[in-house]
Coordinates of C-alpha atoms and ligand atoms in Angstrom, one line a residue:
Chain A
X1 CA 31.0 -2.6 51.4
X2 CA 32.8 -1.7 48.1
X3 CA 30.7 -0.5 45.4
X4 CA 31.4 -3.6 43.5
X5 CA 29.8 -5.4 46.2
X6 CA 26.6 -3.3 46.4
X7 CA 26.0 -4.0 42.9
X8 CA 26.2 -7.3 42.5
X9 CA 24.3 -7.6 45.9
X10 CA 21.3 -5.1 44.3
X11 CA 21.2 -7.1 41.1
X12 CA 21.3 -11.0 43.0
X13 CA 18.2 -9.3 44.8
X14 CA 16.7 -7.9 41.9
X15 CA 16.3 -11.2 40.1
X16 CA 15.5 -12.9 43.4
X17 CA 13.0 -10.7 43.7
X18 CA 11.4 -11.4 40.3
X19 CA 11.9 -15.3 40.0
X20 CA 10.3 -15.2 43.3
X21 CA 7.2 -13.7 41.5
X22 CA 7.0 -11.2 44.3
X23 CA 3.3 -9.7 44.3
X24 CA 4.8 -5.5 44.5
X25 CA 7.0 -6.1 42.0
X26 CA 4.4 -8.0 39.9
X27 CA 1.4 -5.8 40.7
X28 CA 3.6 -2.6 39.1
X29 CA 4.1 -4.5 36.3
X30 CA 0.3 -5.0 35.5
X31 CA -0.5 -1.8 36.2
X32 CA 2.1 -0.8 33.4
X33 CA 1.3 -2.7 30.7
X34 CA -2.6 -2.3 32.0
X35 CA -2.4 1.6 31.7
X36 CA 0.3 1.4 28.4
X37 CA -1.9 -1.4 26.5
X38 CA -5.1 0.0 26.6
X39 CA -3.8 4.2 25.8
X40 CA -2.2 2.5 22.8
X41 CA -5.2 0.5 21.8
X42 CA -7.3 3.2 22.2
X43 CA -4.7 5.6 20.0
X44 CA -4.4 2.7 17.6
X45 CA -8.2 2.6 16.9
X46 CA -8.1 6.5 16.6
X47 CA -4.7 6.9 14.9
X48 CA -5.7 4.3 11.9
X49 CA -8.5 5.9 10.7
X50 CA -7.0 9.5 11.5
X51 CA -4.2 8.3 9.1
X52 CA -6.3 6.8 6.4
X53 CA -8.4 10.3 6.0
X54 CA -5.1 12.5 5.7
X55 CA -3.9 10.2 3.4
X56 CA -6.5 10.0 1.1
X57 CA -9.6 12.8 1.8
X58 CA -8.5 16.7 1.3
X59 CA -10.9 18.5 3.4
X60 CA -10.5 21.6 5.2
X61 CA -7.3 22.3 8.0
X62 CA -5.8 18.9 6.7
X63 CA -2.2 20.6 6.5
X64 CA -3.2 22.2 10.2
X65 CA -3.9 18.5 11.5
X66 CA -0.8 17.5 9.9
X67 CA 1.3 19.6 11.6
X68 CA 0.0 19.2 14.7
X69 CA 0.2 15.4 14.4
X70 CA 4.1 16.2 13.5
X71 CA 4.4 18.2 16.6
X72 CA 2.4 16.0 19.0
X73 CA 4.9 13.1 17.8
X74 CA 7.9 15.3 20.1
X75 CA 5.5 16.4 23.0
X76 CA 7.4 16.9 26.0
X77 CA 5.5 14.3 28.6
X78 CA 5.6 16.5 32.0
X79 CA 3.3 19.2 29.1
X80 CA 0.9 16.8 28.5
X81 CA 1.4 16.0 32.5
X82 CA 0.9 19.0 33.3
X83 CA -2.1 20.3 30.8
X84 CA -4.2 17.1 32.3
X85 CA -3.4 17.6 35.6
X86 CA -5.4 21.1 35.3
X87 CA -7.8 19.3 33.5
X88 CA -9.0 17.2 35.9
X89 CA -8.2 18.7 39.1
X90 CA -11.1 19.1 41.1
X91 CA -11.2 22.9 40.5
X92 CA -10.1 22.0 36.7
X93 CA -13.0 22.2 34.1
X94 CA -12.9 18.7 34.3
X95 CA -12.9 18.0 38.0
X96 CA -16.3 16.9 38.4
X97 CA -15.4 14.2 37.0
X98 CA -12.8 12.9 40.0
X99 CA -10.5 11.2 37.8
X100 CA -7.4 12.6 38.9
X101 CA -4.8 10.2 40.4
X102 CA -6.6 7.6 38.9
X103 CA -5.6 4.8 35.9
X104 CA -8.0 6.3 33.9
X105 CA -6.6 9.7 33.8
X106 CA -2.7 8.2 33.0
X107 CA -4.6 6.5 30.3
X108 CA -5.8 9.9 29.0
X109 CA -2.0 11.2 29.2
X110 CA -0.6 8.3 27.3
X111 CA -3.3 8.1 25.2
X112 CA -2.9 11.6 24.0
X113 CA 1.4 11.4 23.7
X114 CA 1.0 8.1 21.9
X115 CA -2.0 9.0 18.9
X116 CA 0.0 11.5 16.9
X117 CA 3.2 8.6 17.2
X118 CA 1.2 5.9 16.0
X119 CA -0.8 8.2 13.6
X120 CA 2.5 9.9 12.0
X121 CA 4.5 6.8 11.8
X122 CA 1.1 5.0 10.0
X123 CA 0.7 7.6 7.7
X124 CA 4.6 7.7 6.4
X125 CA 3.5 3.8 5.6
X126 CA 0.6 4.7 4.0
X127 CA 2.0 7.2 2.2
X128 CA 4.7 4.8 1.1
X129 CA 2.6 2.4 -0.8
X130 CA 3.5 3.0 -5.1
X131 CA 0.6 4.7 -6.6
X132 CA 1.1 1.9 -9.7
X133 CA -0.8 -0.5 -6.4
X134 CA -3.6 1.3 -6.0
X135 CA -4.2 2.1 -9.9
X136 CA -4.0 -2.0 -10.5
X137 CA -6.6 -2.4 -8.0
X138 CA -8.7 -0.4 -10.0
X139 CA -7.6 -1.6 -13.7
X140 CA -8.4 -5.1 -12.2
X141 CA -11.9 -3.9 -11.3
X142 CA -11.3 -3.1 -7.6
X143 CA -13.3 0.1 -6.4
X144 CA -11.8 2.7 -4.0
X145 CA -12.8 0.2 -0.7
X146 CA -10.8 -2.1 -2.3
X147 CA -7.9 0.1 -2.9
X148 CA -8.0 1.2 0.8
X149 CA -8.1 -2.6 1.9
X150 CA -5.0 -2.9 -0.8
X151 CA -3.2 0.0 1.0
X152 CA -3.4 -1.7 4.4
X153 CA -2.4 -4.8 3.0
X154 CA 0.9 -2.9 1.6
X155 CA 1.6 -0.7 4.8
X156 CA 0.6 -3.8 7.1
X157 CA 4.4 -4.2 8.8
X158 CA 4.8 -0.2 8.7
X159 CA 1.5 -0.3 10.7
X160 CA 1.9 -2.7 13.3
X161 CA 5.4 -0.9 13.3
X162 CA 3.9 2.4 14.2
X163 CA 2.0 0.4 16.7
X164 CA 4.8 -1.3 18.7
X165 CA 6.6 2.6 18.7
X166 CA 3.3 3.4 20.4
X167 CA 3.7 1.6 23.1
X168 CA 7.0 0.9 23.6
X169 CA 7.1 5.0 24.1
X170 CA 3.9 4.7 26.6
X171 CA 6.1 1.8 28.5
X172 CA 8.5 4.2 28.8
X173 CA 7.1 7.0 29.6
X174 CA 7.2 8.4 33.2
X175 CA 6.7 12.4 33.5
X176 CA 3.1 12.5 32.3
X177 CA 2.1 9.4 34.2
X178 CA 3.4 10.4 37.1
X179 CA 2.1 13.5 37.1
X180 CA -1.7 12.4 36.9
X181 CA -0.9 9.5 38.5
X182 CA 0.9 10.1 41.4
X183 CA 2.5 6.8 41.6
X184 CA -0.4 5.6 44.2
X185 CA 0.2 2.1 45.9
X186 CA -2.1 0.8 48.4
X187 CA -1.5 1.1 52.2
X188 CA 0.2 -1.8 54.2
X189 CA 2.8 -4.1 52.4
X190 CA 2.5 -7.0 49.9
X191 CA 5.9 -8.9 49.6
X192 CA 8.1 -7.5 52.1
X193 CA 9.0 -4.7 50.0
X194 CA 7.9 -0.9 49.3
X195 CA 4.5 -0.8 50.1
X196 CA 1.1 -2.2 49.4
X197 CA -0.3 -3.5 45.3
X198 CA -0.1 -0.9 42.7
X199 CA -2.8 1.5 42.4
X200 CA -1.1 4.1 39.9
X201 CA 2.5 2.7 40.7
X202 CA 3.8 1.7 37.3
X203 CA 7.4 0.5 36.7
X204 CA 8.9 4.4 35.7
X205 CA 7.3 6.2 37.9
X206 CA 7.8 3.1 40.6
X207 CA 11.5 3.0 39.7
X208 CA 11.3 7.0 40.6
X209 CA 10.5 6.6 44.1
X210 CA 12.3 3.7 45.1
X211 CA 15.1 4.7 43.8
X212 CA 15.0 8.0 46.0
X213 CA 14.3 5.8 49.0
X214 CA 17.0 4.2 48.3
X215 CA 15.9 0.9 47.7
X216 CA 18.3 -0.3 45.0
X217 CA 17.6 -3.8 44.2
X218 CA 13.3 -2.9 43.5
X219 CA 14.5 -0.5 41.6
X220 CA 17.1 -3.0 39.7
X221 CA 14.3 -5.5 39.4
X222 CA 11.4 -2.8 37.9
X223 CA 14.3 -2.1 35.5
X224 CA 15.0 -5.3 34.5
X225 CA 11.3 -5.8 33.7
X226 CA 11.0 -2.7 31.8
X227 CA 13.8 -3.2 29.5
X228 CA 12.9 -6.7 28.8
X229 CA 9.5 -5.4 28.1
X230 CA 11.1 -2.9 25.9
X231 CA 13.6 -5.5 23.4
X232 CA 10.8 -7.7 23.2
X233 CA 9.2 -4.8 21.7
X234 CA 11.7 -3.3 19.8
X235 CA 13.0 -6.7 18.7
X236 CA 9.5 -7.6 17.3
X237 CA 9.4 -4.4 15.4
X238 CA 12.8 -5.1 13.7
X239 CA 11.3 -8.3 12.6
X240 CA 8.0 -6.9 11.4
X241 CA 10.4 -3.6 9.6
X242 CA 12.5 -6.7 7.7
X243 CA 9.5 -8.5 5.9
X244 CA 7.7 -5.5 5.4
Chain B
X1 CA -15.9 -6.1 -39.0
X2 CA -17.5 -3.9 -36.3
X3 CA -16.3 -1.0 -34.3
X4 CA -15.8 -1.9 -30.3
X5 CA -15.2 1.8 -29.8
X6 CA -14.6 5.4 -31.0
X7 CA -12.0 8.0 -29.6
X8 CA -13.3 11.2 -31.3
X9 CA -11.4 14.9 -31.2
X10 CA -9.0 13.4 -27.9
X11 CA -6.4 15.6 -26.9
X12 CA -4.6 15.8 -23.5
X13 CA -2.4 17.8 -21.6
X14 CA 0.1 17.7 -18.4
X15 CA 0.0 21.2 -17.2
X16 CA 1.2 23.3 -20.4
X17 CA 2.6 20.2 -22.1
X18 CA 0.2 19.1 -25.0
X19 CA 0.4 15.2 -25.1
X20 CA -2.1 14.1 -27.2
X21 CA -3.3 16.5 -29.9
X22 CA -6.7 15.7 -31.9
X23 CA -6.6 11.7 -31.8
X24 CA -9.5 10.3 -34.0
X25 CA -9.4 6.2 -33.6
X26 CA -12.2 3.2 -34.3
X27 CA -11.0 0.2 -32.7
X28 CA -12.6 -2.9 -34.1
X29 CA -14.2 -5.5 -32.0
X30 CA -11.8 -9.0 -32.0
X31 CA -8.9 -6.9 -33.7
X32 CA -5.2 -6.7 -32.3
X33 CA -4.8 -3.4 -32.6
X34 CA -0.5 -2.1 -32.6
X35 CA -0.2 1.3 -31.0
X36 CA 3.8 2.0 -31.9
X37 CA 6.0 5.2 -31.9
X38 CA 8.7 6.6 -30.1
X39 CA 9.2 6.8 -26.5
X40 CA 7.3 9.8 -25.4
X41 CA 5.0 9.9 -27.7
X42 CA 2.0 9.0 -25.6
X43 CA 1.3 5.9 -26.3
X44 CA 0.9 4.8 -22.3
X45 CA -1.3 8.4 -22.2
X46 CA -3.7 7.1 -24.5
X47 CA -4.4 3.9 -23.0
X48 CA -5.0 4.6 -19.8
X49 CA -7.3 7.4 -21.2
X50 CA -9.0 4.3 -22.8
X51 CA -9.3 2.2 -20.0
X52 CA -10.7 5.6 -18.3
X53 CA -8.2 6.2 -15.7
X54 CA -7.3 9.9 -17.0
X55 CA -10.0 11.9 -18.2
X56 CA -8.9 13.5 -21.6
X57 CA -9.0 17.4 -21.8
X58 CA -11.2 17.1 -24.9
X59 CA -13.1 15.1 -26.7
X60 CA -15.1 12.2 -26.1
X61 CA -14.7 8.2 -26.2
X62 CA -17.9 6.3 -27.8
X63 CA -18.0 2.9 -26.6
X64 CA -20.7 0.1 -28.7
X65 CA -22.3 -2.8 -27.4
X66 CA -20.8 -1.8 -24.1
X67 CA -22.5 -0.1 -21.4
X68 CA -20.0 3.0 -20.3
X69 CA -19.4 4.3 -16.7
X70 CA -18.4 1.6 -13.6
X71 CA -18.7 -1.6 -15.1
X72 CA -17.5 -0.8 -18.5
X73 CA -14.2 -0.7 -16.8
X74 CA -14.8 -4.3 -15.3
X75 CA -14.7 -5.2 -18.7
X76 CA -11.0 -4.4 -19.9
X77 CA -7.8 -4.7 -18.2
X78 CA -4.9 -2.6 -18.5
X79 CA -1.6 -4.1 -18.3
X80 CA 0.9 -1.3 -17.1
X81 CA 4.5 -1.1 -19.0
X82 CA 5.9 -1.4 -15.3
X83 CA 5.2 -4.9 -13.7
X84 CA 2.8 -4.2 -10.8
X85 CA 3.4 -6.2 -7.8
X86 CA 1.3 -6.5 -4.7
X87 CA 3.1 -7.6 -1.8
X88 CA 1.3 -11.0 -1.4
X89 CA 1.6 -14.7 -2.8
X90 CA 1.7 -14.9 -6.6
X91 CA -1.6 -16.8 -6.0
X92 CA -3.1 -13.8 -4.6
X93 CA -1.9 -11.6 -7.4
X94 CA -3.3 -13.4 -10.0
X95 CA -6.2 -14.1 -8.3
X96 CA -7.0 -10.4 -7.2
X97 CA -9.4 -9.9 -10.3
X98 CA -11.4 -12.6 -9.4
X99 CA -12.1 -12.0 -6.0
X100 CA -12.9 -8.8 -6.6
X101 CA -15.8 -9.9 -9.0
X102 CA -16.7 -12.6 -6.0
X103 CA -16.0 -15.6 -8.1
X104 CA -15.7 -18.8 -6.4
X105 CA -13.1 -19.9 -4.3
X106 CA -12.4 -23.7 -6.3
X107 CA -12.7 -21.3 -9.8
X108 CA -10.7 -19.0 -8.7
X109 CA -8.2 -21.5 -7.9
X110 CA -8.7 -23.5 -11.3
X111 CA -8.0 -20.4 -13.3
X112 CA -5.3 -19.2 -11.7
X113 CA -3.5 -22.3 -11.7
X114 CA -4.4 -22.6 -15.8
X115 CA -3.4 -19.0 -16.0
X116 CA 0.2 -19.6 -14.4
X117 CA 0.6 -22.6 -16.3
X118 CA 0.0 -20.3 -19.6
X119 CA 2.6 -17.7 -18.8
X120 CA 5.3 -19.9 -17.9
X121 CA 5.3 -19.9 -14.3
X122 CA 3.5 -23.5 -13.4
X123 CA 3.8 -23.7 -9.6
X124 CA 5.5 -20.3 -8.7
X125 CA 1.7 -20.0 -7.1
X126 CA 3.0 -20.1 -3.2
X127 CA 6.2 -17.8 -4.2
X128 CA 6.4 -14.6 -2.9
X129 CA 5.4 -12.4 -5.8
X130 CA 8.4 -9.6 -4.5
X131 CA 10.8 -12.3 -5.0
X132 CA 10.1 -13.1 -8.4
X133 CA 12.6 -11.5 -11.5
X134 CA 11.8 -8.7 -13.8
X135 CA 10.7 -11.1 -16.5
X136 CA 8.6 -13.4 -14.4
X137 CA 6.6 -10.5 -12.3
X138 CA 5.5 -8.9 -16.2
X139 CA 4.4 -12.6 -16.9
X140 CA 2.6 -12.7 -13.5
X141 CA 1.2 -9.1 -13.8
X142 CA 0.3 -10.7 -17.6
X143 CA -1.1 -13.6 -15.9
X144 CA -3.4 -11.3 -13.5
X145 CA -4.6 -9.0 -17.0
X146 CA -6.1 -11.8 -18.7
X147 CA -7.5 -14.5 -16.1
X148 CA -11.2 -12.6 -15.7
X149 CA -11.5 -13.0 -19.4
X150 CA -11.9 -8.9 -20.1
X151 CA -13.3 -8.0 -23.1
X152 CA -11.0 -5.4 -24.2
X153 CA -7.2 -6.0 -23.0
X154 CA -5.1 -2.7 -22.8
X155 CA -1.5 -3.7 -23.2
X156 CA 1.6 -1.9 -22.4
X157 CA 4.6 -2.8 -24.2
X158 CA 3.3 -6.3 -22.5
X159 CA 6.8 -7.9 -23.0
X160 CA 9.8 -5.9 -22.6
X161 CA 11.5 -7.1 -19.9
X162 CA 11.5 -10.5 -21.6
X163 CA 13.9 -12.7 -22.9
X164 CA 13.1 -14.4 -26.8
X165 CA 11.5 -17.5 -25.9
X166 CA 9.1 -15.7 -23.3
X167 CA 8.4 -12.8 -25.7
X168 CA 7.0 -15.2 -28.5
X169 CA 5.3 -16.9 -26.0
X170 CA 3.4 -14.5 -24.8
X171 CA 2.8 -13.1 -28.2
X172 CA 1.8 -16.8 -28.7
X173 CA -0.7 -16.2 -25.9
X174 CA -2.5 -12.9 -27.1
X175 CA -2.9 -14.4 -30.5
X176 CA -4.9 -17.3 -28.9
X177 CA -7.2 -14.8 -26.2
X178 CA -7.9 -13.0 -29.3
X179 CA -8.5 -15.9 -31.7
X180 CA -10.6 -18.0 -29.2
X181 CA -12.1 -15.7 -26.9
X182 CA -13.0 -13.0 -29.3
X183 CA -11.2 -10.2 -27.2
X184 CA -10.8 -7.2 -28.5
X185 CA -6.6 -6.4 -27.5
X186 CA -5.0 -2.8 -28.4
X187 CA -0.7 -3.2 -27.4
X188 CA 1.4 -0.4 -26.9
X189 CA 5.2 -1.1 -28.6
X190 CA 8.3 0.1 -30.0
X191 CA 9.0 -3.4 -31.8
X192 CA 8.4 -3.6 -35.2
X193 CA 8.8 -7.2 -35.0
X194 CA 6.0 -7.5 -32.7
X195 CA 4.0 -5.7 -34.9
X196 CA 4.8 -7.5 -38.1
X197 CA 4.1 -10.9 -36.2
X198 CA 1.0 -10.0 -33.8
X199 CA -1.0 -6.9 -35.1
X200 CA -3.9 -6.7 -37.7
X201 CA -3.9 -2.9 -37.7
X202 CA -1.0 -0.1 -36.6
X203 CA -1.6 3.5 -35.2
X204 CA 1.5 5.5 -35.4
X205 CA 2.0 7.8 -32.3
X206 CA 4.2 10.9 -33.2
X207 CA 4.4 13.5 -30.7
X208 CA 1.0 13.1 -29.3
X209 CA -0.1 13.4 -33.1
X210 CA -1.5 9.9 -34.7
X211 CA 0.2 10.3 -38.1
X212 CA -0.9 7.0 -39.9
X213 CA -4.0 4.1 -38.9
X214 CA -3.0 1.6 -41.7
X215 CA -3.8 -2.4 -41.9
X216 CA -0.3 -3.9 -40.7
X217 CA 0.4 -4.9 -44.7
X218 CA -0.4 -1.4 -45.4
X219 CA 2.2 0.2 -43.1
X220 CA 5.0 -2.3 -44.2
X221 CA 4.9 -2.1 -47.7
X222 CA 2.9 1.7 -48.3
X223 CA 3.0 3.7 -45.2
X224 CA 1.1 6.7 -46.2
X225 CA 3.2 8.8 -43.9
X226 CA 7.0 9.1 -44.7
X227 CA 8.2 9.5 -40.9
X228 CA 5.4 6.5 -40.0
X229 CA 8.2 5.0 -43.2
X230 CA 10.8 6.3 -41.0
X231 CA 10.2 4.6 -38.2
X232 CA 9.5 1.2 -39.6
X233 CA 13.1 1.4 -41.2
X234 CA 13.8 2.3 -37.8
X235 CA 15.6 5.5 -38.3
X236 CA 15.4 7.6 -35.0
X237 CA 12.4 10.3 -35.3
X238 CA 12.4 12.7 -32.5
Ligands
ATP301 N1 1.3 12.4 -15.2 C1 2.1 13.1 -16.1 N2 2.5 14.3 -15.8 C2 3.3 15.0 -16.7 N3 3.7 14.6 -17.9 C3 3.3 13.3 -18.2 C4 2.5 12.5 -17.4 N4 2.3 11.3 -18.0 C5 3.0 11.4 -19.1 N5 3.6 12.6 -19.3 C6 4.3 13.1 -20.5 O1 3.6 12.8 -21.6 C7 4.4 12.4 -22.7 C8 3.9 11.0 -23.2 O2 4.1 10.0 -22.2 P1 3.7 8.5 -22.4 O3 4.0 7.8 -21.2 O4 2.3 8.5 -22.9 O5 4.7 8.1 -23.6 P2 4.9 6.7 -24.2 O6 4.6 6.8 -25.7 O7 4.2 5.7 -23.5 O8 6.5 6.5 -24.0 P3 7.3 5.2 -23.7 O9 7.4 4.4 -25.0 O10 8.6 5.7 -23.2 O11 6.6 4.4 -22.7 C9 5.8 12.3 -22.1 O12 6.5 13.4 -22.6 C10 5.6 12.3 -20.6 O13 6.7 13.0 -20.0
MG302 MG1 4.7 4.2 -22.3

């Protein structure tokens, strides 16, 4: 078989595999955006307000949290991996809590790469807005709630911006997930393929390990999926960026 | 006629740089009161130590008949030299004063239609207030001043990004707020003209120093002051 051949052979099988809905294929995929959608929404509802107070309140280690928003924005993955990992191992200082290899604990991971990149991003908006919009808030009568609802209506599309880079870097990610994770599946075999439903298995770490089995055309498929999930992202972020 | 308010002993400073230096002012209630010098010489500074957005290094600011601290401000709009525009519908910028104070939504809606129809810019309500040219975002940011009825309207050089017809309206307009609503409307400008055809009294702003209060008569044809005389030939005074 000519490499040609193998290729077009993977990719026919990929997209059999996922106009034919196939359950493994589909039950990586929910685990994904299951594990990805909730550590962003969780980082969202942390990152928003986090941004809002070093925008607007000078307290006390302010620059400090600053900077370590700026470097938790370039985190290496398999370090945040890897710090959790001791975390919750069951000798860890967190063990008793048995959540390693578990969606909860990649949650965690994602959670913690993904706050400082919404939070930095929304803050840059926020930052953005003229000071001349907040002072006409006030010569209008607005008080300083009113200027904060006035900033969010200005830095709207650089928020939901900020968002969308959230988790379109938690879809992506593989090294942390796959670390507290472990890229579980269930025993026996759903679909004819790999093995049995997602437990941990999400479409990087998935693509990972089928990939070193060898099994091209899964691997093909889960990266279809993935980059499709990721231009629908970054395409709706373009849009949001141009009428913002 | 009576005194609105008093600024008494005001100076300010930016860092070292004195701005305002020992500012004594009355402003009368229902007058249209001209603030004019040369660019620099603090004219914006003072205002928007009137309408209490900068604190003034000294002195103090006496206000009559009105009750000072959070809803004294309620009561007067400022009207920055730069057209303000909030990302939104040039509805919801002119209507932004009115929600705040919680009026209703069919009132809201009546005034700021009557208040775009003043200004010139009858059904621009749904346009995108970004959109809109230099001259028509100051008469919407005009529009958005005056549509809560203030009391006392702070003004800053109100039209100069306008062309003729639009500047004598809207000097057509502040006449008319001030003639039937009674308010009480100090304007920050460099143009005579305006003066001449607006104001009752002119303060002259010279290097934070105000050199000459005089009746607008008064500082046409016997400015106390020789550069106040200066700059109403409109010879350059720096
Ligand atoms: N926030 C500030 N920080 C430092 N300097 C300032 C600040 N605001 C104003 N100034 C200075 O104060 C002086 C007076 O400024 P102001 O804006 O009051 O002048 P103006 O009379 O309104 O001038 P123009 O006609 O050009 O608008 C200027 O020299 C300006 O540089
Ligand atoms: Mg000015």
């Amino acid at each position: 078989m000519s490499s040609t051949e193998f290729l077009i052979q993977g990719i026919s099988k990929a997209f059999e595999l996922i106009f034919s809905l196939n359950p493994y294929i589909l039950s990586i995929t929910g685990v994904s955006i299951k594990v990805s959608g909730t550590a962003t929404i969780l980082a969202t509802l942390t990152a928003i307000p986090l941004a809002y107070a070093l925008a607007f309140l000078h307290f006390r280690g302010r620059q400090a949290l600053i900077a370590l928003v700026n470097t938790g924005m370039g985190l290496p993955p398999v370090f945040v991996g890897l710090f959790i990992f001791i975390m919750l191992v069951p000798a860890g200082p967190l063990g008793f809590a048995n959540k390693i290899f578990t969606p909860q604990a990649m949650i965690l991971a994602q959670y913690i790469l993904v706050t400082p990149i919404i939070t930095g991003i929304s803050l840059a908006a926020i930052k953005a807005v003229p000071k001349p919009i907040i002072e006409t808030v006030y010569t209008l009568g607005g008080n300083w709630k009113e200027a904060i609802i006035m900033t969010f209506r200005e830095a709207r599309f650089g928020i939901i911006t900020a968002i969308l880079a959230g988790l379109g870097r938690a879809l992506a990610e593989v090294g942390a997930i796959l670390i507290v994770g472990g890229n579980i599946a269930y025993t026996g075999s759903v679909g004819g393929i790999g093995e049995g439903a997602s437990y941990t298995r999400t479409l990087t770490t998935a693509i990972t390990s089928e990939t070193s089995k060898g099994d091209i055309s899964t691997s093909i498929a889960l990266g279809i999926i993935l980059i499709s999930l990721n231009l629908s992202i970054n395409m709706l972020a373009n849009f949001f960026q141009r009428r913002g | 006629m009576e005194e609105l308010f008093r600024v008494e002993n005001v100076c300010m400073a930016f860092g070292k740089k004195e701005v305002l230096k020992n500012i004594n002012l009355g402003i009368r209630r229902g007058e249209i009161f001209a603030l004019i010098g040369p660019s620099g010489a603090g004219k914006t500074t003072l205002l928007r130590i009137l309408n209490l957005f900068e604190k003034p290094v000294c002195g103090t600011l006496i206000f009559n008949g009105l009750d000072t601290g959070k809803t004294l401000r309620r009561r007067m709009s400022l009207l920055f030299q730069t057209p303000v525009v909030f990302n939104a519908s040039v509805f919801e910028n002119v209507a932004y004063g009115l929600k705040v104070r919680g009026f209703d939504k069919r009132i809201i809606e009546k005034k700021v239609v009557e208040a775009l129809n003043t200004v010139g810019l009858p059904g621009m309500g749904k346009e995108k207030a970004r959109m809109l040219s230099g001259g028509e975002a100051q008469r919407m940011a005009f529009a958005r001043a005056i549509v809560y009825d203030p009391e006392i309207l702070l003004l800053d050089e109100p039209t100069s990004n306008l062309d003729p017809a639009n500047v004598a309206n809207i000097e057509d307009i502040i006449k008319r707020i001030r003639d039937e609503r009674g308010t009480t409307i100090v304007i920050a400008t460099h143009n005579i003209h305006q003066v001449r055809r607006i104001a009752d009294r002119v303060g002259v702003l010279l290097n934070g120093e105000l050199i000459e209060v005089n009746s607008k008569d008064g500082i046409f044809t016997a400015p106390q002051d020789e550069r106040s005389a200066a700059f109403i030939r409109g010879e350059m005074i720096y």
